PDB file of C-alpha atoms in Angstrom:
ATOM      1  CA  MET A  23      -0.013  -0.058   0.011  1.00 52.00           C
ATOM      2  CA  PRO A  24       1.574   3.384  -1.055  1.00 62.00           C
ATOM      3  CA  ASN A  25       2.490   5.778   1.703  1.00 70.00           C
ATOM      4  CA  PRO A  26       1.054   9.230   1.067  1.00 69.00           C
ATOM      5  CA  GLN A  27       3.993  10.853   2.934  1.00 80.00           C
ATOM      6  CA  ILE A  28       6.519   9.380   0.417  1.00 83.00           C
ATOM      7  CA  LYS A  29       6.622  11.562  -2.838  1.00 81.00           C
ATOM      8  CA  ASN A  30       8.559   9.124  -4.966  1.00 82.00           C
ATOM      9  CA  GLU A  31       7.636   5.604  -3.691  1.00 85.00           C
ATOM     10  CA  GLU A  32       9.715   3.941  -6.412  1.00 86.00           C
ATOM     11  CA  GLN A  33      12.845   5.704  -5.463  1.00 86.00           C
ATOM     12  CA  TYR A  34      12.046   5.032  -1.802  1.00 86.00           C
ATOM     13  CA  GLU A  35      11.716   1.223  -2.396  1.00 89.00           C
ATOM     14  CA  ALA A  36      14.897   1.198  -4.346  1.00 88.00           C
ATOM     15  CA  LEU A  37      16.925   2.952  -1.695  1.00 88.00           C
ATOM     16  CA  ARG A  38      15.530   0.562   0.990  1.00 90.00           C
ATOM     17  CA  ASP A  39      16.543  -2.412  -1.189  1.00 92.00           C
ATOM     18  CA  LYS A  40      20.002  -0.994  -1.230  1.00 90.00           C
ATOM     19  CA  GLY A  41      20.117  -0.902   2.493  1.00 90.00           C
ATOM     20  CA  TYR A  42      19.415   2.714   3.283  1.00 86.00           C
ATOM     21  CA  SER A  43      17.457   3.383   6.494  1.00 88.00           C
ATOM     22  CA  LYS A  44      13.665   4.358   6.236  1.00 86.00           C
ATOM     23  CA  GLU A  45      14.516   7.937   7.356  1.00 85.00           C
ATOM     24  CA  LYS A  46      17.296   8.483   4.769  1.00 85.00           C
ATOM     25  CA  SER A  47      15.253   6.777   2.060  1.00 84.00           C
ATOM     26  CA  ALA A  48      12.251   8.990   2.780  1.00 84.00           C
ATOM     27  CA  ARG A  49      14.389  12.248   2.913  1.00 83.00           C
ATOM     28  CA  ILE A  50      15.954  11.403  -0.439  1.00 84.00           C
ATOM     29  CA  ALA A  51      12.683  10.328  -2.081  1.00 82.00           C
ATOM     30  CA  ASN A  52      10.909  13.558  -0.779  1.00 82.00           C
ATOM     31  CA  THR A  53      13.343  16.095  -2.172  1.00 79.00           C
ATOM     32  CA  PRO A  54      11.814  18.299  -4.881  1.00 71.00           C
ATOM     33  CA  ASP A  55      14.267  16.985  -7.554  1.00 67.00           C
ATOM     34  CA  SER A  56      14.007  13.494  -6.494  1.00 59.00           C
ATOM     35  CA  GLY A  57      15.506  11.075  -9.026  1.00 59.00           C
ATOM     36  CA  LYS A  58      17.261  14.014 -11.059  1.00 62.00           C
ATOM     37  CA  LYS A  59      20.991  14.215 -11.545  1.00 64.00           C
ATOM     38  CA  GLY A  60      23.115  17.376 -11.764  1.00 63.00           C
ATOM     39  CA  GLY A  61      23.796  18.684  -8.252  1.00 65.00           C
ATOM     40  CA  LYS A  62      25.839  21.805  -8.084  1.00 73.00           C
ATOM     41  CA  ALA A  63      27.309  21.440  -4.713  1.00 76.00           C
ATOM     42  CA  SER A  64      30.983  21.251  -4.295  1.00 83.00           C
ATOM     43  CA  PRO A  65      32.546  18.180  -2.737  1.00 88.00           C
ATOM     44  CA  TYR A  66      32.655  18.059   1.177  1.00 91.00           C
ATOM     45  CA  GLU A  67      36.425  18.243   1.037  1.00 93.00           C
ATOM     46  CA  GLU A  68      36.164  21.859  -0.332  1.00 93.00           C
ATOM     47  CA  TRP A  69      33.970  22.936   2.595  1.00 93.00           C
ATOM     48  CA  THR A  70      35.384  24.495   5.721  1.00 96.00           C
ATOM     49  CA  LYS A  71      35.041  22.801   9.010  1.00 96.00           C
ATOM     50  CA  GLN A  72      32.583  25.356  10.083  1.00 96.00           C
ATOM     51  CA  GLU A  73      30.405  24.868   7.098  1.00 95.00           C
ATOM     52  CA  LEU A  74      30.464  21.039   7.574  1.00 95.00           C
ATOM     53  CA  TYR A  75      29.672  21.524  11.400  1.00 96.00           C
ATOM     54  CA  LYS A  76      26.580  23.789  10.395  1.00 95.00           C
ATOM     55  CA  LYS A  77      25.372  21.128   7.978  1.00 92.00           C
ATOM     56  CA  ALA A  78      25.829  18.368  10.567  1.00 94.00           C
ATOM     57  CA  LYS A  79      23.876  20.469  13.130  1.00 94.00           C
ATOM     58  CA  MET A  80      21.113  21.129  10.682  1.00 91.00           C
ATOM     59  CA  ILE A  81      20.520  17.320  10.018  1.00 87.00           C
ATOM     60  CA  GLY A  82      20.989  16.357  13.680  1.00 91.00           C
ATOM     61  CA  ILE A  83      24.340  14.418  13.759  1.00 93.00           C
ATOM     62  CA  GLU A  84      25.194  13.838  17.505  1.00 94.00           C
ATOM     63  CA  GLY A  85      28.872  14.349  18.741  1.00 96.00           C
ATOM     64  CA  ARG A  86      29.644  16.774  15.929  1.00 95.00           C
ATOM     65  CA  SER A  87      31.451  19.188  18.206  1.00 95.00           C
ATOM     66  CA  LYS A  88      34.126  16.708  18.911  1.00 96.00           C
ATOM     67  CA  MET A  89      34.568  15.567  15.287  1.00 96.00           C
ATOM     68  CA  SER A  90      37.508  16.541  12.940  1.00 97.00           C
ATOM     69  CA  LYS A  91      36.791  17.776   9.526  1.00 96.00           C
ATOM     70  CA  LYS A  92      37.435  14.171   8.151  1.00 96.00           C
ATOM     71  CA  GLU A  93      35.026  12.737  10.754  1.00 97.00           C
ATOM     72  CA  LEU A  94      32.270  15.315   9.844  1.00 96.00           C
ATOM     73  CA  ILE A  95      32.656  14.486   6.140  1.00 94.00           C
ATOM     74  CA  GLY A  96      32.217  10.824   6.948  1.00 94.00           C
ATOM     75  CA  ALA A  97      29.223  11.434   9.260  1.00 94.00           C
ATOM     76  CA  LEU A  98      27.628  13.640   6.715  1.00 92.00           C
ATOM     77  CA  ARG A  99      28.047  10.982   3.958  1.00 90.00           C
ATOM     78  CA  ASN A 100      26.727   8.084   5.963  1.00 88.00           C
ATOM     79  CA  HIS A 101      23.894   9.755   7.624  1.00 84.00           C
TER      80      HIS A 101
END
């Protein structure tokens, strides 16, 4: 039965099949450009530690204040 809160059910199911969490799958499937390529963001390695920290805070990564830049990048990629 389709979930009305998921905007792109097909993408959500594909992400779940790949092993993504329900939360991450829903977040990706509900983005306005879900399923489209062509992001313009620069790689995390080009961000400052402060920028990475702000992004980690925005998405709720715990323990971010004690993380190095490399750890923040890993946490953001794996959240």
